[in-house]
Tab-separated table of C-alpha atoms in Angstrom:
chain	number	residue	atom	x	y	z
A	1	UNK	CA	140.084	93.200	99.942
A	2	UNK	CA	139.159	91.188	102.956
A	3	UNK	CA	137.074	87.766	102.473
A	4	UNK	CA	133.954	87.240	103.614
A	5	UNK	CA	133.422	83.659	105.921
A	6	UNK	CA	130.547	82.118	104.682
A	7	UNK	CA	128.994	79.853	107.164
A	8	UNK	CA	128.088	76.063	105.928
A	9	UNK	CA	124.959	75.225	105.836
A	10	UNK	CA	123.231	72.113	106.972
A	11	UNK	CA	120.048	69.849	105.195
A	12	UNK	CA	117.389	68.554	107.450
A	13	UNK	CA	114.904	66.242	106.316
A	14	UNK	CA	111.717	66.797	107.580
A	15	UNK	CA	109.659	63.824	109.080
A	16	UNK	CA	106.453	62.686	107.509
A	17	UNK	CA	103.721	63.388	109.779
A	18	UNK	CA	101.108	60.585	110.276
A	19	UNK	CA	98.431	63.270	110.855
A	20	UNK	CA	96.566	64.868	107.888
A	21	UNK	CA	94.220	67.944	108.052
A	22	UNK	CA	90.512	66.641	108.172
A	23	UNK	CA	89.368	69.472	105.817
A	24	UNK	CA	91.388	70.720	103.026
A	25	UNK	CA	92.228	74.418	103.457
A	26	UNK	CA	92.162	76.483	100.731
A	27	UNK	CA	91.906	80.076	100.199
A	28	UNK	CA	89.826	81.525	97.946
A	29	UNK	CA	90.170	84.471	95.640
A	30	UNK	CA	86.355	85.279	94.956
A	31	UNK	CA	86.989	88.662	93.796
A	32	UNK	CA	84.381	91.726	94.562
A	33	UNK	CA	83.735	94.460	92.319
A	34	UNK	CA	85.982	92.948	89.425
A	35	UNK	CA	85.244	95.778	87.575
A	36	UNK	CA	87.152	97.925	89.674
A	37	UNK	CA	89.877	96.115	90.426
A	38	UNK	CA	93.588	96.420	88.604
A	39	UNK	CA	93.767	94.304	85.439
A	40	UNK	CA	96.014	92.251	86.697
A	41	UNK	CA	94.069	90.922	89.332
A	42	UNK	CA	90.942	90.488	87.401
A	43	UNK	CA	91.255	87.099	86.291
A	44	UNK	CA	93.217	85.998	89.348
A	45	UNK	CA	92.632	82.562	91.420
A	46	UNK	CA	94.665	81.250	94.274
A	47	UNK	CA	93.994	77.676	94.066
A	48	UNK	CA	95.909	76.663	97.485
A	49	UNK	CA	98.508	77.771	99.760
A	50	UNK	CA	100.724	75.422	102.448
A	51	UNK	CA	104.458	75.936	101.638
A	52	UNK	CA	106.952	78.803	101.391
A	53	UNK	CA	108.392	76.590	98.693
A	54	UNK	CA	105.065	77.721	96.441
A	55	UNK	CA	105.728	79.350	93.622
A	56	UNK	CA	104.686	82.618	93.766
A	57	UNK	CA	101.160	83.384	92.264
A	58	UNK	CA	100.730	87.256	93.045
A	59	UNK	CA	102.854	89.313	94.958
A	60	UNK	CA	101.929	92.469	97.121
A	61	UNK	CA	104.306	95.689	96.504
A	62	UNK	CA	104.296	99.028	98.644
A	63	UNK	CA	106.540	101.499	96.817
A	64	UNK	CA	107.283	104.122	99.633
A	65	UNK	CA	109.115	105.922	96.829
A	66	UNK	CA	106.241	106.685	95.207
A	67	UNK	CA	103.948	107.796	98.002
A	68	UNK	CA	107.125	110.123	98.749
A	69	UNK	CA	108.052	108.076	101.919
A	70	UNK	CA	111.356	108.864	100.968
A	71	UNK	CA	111.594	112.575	101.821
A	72	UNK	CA	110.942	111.960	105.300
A	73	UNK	CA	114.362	109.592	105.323
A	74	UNK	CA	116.658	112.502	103.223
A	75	UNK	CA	115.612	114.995	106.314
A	76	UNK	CA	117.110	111.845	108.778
A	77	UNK	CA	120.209	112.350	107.180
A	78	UNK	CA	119.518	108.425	105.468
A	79	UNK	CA	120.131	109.331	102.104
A	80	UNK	CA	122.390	106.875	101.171
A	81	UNK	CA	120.214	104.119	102.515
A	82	UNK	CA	116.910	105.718	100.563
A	83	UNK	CA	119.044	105.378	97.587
A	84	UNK	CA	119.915	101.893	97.651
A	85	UNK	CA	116.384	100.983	99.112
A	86	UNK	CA	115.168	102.729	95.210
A	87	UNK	CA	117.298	100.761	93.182
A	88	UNK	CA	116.892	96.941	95.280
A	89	UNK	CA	113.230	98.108	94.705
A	90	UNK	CA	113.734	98.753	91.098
A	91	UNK	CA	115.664	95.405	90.410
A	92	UNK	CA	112.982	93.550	92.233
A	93	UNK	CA	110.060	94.467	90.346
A	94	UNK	CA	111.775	94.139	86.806
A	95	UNK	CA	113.281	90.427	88.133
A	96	UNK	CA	109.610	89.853	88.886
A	97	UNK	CA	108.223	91.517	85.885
A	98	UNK	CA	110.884	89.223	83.352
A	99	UNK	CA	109.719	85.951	85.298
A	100	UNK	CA	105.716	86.617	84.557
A	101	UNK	CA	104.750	86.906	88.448
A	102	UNK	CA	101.825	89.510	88.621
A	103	UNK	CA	101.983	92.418	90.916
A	104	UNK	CA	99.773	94.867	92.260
A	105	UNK	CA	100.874	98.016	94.433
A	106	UNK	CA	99.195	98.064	97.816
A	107	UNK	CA	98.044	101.821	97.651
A	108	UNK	CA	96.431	100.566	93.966
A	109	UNK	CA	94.324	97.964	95.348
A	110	UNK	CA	93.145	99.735	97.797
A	111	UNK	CA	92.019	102.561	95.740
A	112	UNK	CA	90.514	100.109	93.270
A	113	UNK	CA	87.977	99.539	95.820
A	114	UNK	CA	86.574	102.596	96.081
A	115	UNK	CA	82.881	102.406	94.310
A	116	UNK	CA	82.721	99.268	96.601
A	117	UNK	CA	80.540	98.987	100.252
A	118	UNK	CA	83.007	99.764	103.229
A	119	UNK	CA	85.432	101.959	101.173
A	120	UNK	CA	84.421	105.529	102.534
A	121	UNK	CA	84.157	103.821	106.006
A	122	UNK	CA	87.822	102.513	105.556
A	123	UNK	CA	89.111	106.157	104.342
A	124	UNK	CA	87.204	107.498	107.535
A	125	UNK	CA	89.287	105.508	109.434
A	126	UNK	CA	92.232	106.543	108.315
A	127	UNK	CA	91.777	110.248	109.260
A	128	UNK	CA	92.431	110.806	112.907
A	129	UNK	CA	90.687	113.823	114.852
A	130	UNK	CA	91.319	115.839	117.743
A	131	UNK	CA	88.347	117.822	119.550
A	132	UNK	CA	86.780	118.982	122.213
A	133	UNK	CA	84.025	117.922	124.472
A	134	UNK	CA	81.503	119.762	122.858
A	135	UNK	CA	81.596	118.377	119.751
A	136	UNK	CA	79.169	114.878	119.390
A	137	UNK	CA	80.780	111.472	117.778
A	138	UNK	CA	78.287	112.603	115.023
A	139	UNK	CA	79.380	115.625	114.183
A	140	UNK	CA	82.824	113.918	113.379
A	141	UNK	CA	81.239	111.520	111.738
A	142	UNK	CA	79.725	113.586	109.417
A	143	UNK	CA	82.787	115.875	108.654
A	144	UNK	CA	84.719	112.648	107.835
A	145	UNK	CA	82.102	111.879	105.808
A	146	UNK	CA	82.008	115.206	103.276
A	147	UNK	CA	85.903	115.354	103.556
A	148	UNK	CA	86.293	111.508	102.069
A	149	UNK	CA	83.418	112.538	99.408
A	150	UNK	CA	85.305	115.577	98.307
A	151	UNK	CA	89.119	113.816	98.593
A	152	UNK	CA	90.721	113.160	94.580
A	153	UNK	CA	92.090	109.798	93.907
A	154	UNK	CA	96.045	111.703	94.805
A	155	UNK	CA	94.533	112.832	98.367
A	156	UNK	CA	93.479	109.213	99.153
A	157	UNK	CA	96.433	107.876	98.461
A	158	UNK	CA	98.435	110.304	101.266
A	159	UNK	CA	95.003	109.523	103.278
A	160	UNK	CA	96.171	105.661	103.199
A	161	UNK	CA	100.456	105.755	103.171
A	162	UNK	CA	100.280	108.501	106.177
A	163	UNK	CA	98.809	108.964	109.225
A	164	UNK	CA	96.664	112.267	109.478
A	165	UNK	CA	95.571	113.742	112.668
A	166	UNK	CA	93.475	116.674	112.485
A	167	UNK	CA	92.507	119.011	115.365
A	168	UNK	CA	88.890	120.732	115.224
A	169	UNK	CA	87.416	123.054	116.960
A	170	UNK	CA	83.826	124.582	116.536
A	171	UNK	CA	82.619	128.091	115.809
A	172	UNK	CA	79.120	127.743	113.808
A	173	UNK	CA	80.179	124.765	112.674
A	174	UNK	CA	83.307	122.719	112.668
A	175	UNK	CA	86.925	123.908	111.345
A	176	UNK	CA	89.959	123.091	111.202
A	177	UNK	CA	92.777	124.007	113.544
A	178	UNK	CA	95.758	122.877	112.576
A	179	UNK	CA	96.890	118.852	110.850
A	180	UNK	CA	99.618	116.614	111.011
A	181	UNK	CA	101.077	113.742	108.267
A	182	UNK	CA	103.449	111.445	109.521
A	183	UNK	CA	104.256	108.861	106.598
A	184	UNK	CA	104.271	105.113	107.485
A	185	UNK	CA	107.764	104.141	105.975
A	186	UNK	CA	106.774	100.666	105.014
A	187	UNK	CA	103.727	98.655	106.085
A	188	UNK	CA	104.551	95.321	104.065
A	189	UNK	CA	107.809	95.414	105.779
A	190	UNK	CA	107.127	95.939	109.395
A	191	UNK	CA	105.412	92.004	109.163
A	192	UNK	CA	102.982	92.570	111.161
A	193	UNK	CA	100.869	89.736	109.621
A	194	UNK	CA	101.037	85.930	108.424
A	195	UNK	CA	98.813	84.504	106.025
A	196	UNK	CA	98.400	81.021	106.709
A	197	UNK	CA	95.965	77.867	105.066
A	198	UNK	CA	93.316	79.148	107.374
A	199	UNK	CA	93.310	82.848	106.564
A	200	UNK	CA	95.379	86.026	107.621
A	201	UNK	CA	96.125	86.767	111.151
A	202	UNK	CA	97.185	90.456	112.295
A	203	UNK	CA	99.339	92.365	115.248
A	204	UNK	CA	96.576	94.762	116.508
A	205	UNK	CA	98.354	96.272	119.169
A	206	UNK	CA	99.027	99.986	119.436
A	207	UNK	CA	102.278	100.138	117.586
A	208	UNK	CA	100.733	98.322	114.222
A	209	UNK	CA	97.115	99.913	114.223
A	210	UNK	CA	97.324	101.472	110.920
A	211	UNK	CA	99.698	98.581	109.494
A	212	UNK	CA	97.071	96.244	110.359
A	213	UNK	CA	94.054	98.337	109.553
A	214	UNK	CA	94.934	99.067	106.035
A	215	UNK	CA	96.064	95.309	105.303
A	216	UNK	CA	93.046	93.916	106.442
A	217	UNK	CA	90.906	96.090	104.138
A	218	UNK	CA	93.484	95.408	101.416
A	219	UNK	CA	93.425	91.343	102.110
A	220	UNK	CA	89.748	91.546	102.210
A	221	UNK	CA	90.176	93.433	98.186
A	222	UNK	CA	91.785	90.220	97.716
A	223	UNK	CA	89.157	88.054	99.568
A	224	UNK	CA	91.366	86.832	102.307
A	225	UNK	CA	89.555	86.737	105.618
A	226	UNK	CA	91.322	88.169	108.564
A	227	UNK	CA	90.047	85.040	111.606
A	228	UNK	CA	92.817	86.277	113.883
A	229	UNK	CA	93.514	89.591	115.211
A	230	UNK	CA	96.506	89.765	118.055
A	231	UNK	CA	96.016	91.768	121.268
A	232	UNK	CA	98.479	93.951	123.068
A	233	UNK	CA	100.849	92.654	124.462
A	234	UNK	CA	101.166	89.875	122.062
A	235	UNK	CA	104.607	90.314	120.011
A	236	UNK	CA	104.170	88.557	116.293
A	237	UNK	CA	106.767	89.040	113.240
A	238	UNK	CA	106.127	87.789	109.928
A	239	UNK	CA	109.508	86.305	108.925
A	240	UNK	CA	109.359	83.939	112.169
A	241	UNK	CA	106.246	82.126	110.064
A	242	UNK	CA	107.408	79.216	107.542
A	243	UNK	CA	105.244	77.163	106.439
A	244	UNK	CA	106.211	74.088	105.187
A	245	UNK	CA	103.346	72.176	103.748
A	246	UNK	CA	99.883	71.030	104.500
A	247	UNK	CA	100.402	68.861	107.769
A	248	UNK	CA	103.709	71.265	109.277
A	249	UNK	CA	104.379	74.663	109.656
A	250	UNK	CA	107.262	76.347	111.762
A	251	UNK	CA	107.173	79.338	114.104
A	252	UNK	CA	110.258	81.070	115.628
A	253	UNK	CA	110.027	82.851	119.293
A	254	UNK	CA	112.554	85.183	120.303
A	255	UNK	CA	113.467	88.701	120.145
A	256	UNK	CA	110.508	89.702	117.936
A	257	UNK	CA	107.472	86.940	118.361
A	258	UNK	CA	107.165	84.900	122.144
A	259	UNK	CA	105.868	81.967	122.943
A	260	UNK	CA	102.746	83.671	124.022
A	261	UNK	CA	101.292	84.452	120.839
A	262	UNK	CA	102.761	81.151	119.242
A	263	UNK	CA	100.671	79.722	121.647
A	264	UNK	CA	97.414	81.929	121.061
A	265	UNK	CA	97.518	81.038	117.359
A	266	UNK	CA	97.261	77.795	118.130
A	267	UNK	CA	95.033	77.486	120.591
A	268	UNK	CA	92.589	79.483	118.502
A	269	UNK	CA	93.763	76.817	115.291
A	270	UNK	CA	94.866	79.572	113.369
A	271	UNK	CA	98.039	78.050	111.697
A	272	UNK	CA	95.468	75.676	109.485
A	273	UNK	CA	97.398	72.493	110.367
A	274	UNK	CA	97.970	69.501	112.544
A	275	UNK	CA	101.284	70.516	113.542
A	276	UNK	CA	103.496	73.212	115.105
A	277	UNK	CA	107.451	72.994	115.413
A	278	UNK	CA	108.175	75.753	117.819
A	279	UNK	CA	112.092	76.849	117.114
A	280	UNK	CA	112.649	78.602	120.210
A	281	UNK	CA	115.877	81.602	120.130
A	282	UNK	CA	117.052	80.992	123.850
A	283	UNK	CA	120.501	82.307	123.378
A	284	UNK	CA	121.845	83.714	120.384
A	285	UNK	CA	119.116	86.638	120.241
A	286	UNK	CA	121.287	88.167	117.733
A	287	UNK	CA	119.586	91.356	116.097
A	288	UNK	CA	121.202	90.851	112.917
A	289	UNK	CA	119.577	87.225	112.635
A	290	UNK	CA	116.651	88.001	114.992
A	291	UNK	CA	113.843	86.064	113.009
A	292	UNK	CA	113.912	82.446	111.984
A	293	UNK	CA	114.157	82.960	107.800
A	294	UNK	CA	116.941	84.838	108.310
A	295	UNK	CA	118.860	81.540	109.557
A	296	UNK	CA	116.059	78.666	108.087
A	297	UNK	CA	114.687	78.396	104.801
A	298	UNK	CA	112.424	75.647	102.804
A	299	UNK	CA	114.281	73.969	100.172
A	300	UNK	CA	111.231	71.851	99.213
A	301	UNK	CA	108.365	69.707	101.216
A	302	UNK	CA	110.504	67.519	102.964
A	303	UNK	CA	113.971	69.602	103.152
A	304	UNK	CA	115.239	72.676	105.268
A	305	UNK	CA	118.364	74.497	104.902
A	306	UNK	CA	119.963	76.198	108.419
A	307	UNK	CA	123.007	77.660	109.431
A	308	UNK	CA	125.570	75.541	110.618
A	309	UNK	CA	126.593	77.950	114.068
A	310	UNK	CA	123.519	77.086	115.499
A	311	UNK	CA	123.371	73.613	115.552
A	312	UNK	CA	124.138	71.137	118.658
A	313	UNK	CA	124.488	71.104	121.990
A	314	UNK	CA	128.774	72.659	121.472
A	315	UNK	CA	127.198	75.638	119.871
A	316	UNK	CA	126.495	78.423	122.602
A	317	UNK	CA	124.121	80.132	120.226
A	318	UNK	CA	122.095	76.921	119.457
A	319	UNK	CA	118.963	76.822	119.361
């Protein structure tokens, strides 16, 4: 059996900053329609937020197993990866379930909302038609309208972990011509969003539209405010965010986020504190270790852990 090289790893202290935020951020859970929402949630309060060293108070789960997600990766011949995405799922929520974390499934939430203001307007959204000149904005207003009212709890689901474009036509009145559902394999894992001290910021561009369209209406269940939302042709990942605590949070550019948007965020103060350490990928740009936690992690307030082949100036893949 052949051995594995595993790379050494390097502690950096961080610096005390001498600038402090001059409001506290804090993010608050004010919950709407409590009644509604999943037990879990209903006595639920996020106090405050600053480091990825925070133990975890609630964490967001989108089962694409149980949407059915996974049929669409059999008929791609990626059995064998489905498989093995089931079981690390399996393990993670009982590890999570054994250490007292609470849960909630994304497609739950968002379904817990719906005897709440804004819900049939969100599930409007998510239905996508195709139709001719002739037929007014209202008139597909309305039939979104009377097919959300008549949709069971099962068909909103679909309605929110696929995309579903229908074409119309009109005879009398309007009918369907023919539908498609594509599944969205994973929206929690495509990153497409940060949450940071100030509120959640979202990719808006083309690619994520319905990733960030149903987070925002499920971070809003949770009373998150969305303050930032990025334009095309703005590139932002979620794993190049690490925030480190209340005065310093990092942000990696590279192959998945550039400096651009970096520099948006915080030029619109959307990363809630004084200061930014920009860890820019110049020349490694290594797919397999594309985004900065997959090289960095917090250790605690004032200590990071990296890998050791990127270090110094002898390193050709430093950063």
């Amino acid at each position: 059996m052949a051995s594995l090289a595993v790379p050494q790893i390097h502690q950096l202290k961080v610096p005390e900053g001498s600038a402090s935020l001059k409001t506290e951020s804090r993010l608050s859970w004010d919950m709407p329609s409590e009644y509604s929402l999943p037990p879990a949630l209903s006595e639920f309060r996020c106090t405050h937020w600053f480091s990825d060293d925070d133990p975890a108070q609630l964490v967001l789960t989108y089962n694409i197993h149980k949407i059915g997600s996974y049929v669409s990766a059999r008929a791609y011949g990626d059995l064998a990866q489905t498989h093995q995405h089931e079981d690390a799922y399996d393990v993670f929520a009982q590890t999570l379930h054994k250490n007292d974390i609470q849960t909630v499934d994304l497609i739950d939430l968002i379904i817990s909302g719906r005897r709440t203001a804004g819900f049939d307007e969100f599930m409007a959204s998510r239905i996508n038609c195709v139709f001719p000149e002739e037929i007014s904005f209202q008139e597909i207003k309305n039939f979104k309208k009377d097919l959300v009212e008549d949709m069971t709890v099962e068909q909103m689901e679909k309605a929110i972990s696929h995309q579903v474009t229908v074409a119309l036509h009109k005879t009398d009145h309007l009918q369907i011509e023919s539908f498609t559902i594509t599944p969205l394999l994973d929206i929690l894992a495509a990153r497409a969003q940060i949450i940071t001290p100030n509120g959640v910021i979202l990719v808006s561009s083309q690619k994520f539209r319905n990733h960030s369209q149903i987070l925002e209406y499920a971070f809003s269940r949770l009373g998150l405010k969305t303050i930032l939302r990025l334009p095309d042709p703005l590139r932002l990942c979620g794993s190049d965010y690490i925030p480190v605590r209340k005065d310093l949070s990092f942000i990696g550019t590279g192959l998945n986020t550039d400096e651009a948007s970096a520099r948006y965020i915080m030029s619109k103060d959307g990363f809630g504190v004084p200061r930014i350490a920009v860890i820019r990928d110049l020349f490694d740009r290594t797919p397999g270790r594309a985004c900065l936690d997959s090289f960095m992690r917090v250790i605690s307030k004032d200590c990071i852990i990296v890998l050791e082949d990127i270090l110094g100036s002898v390193s050709y893949t430093h950063l």
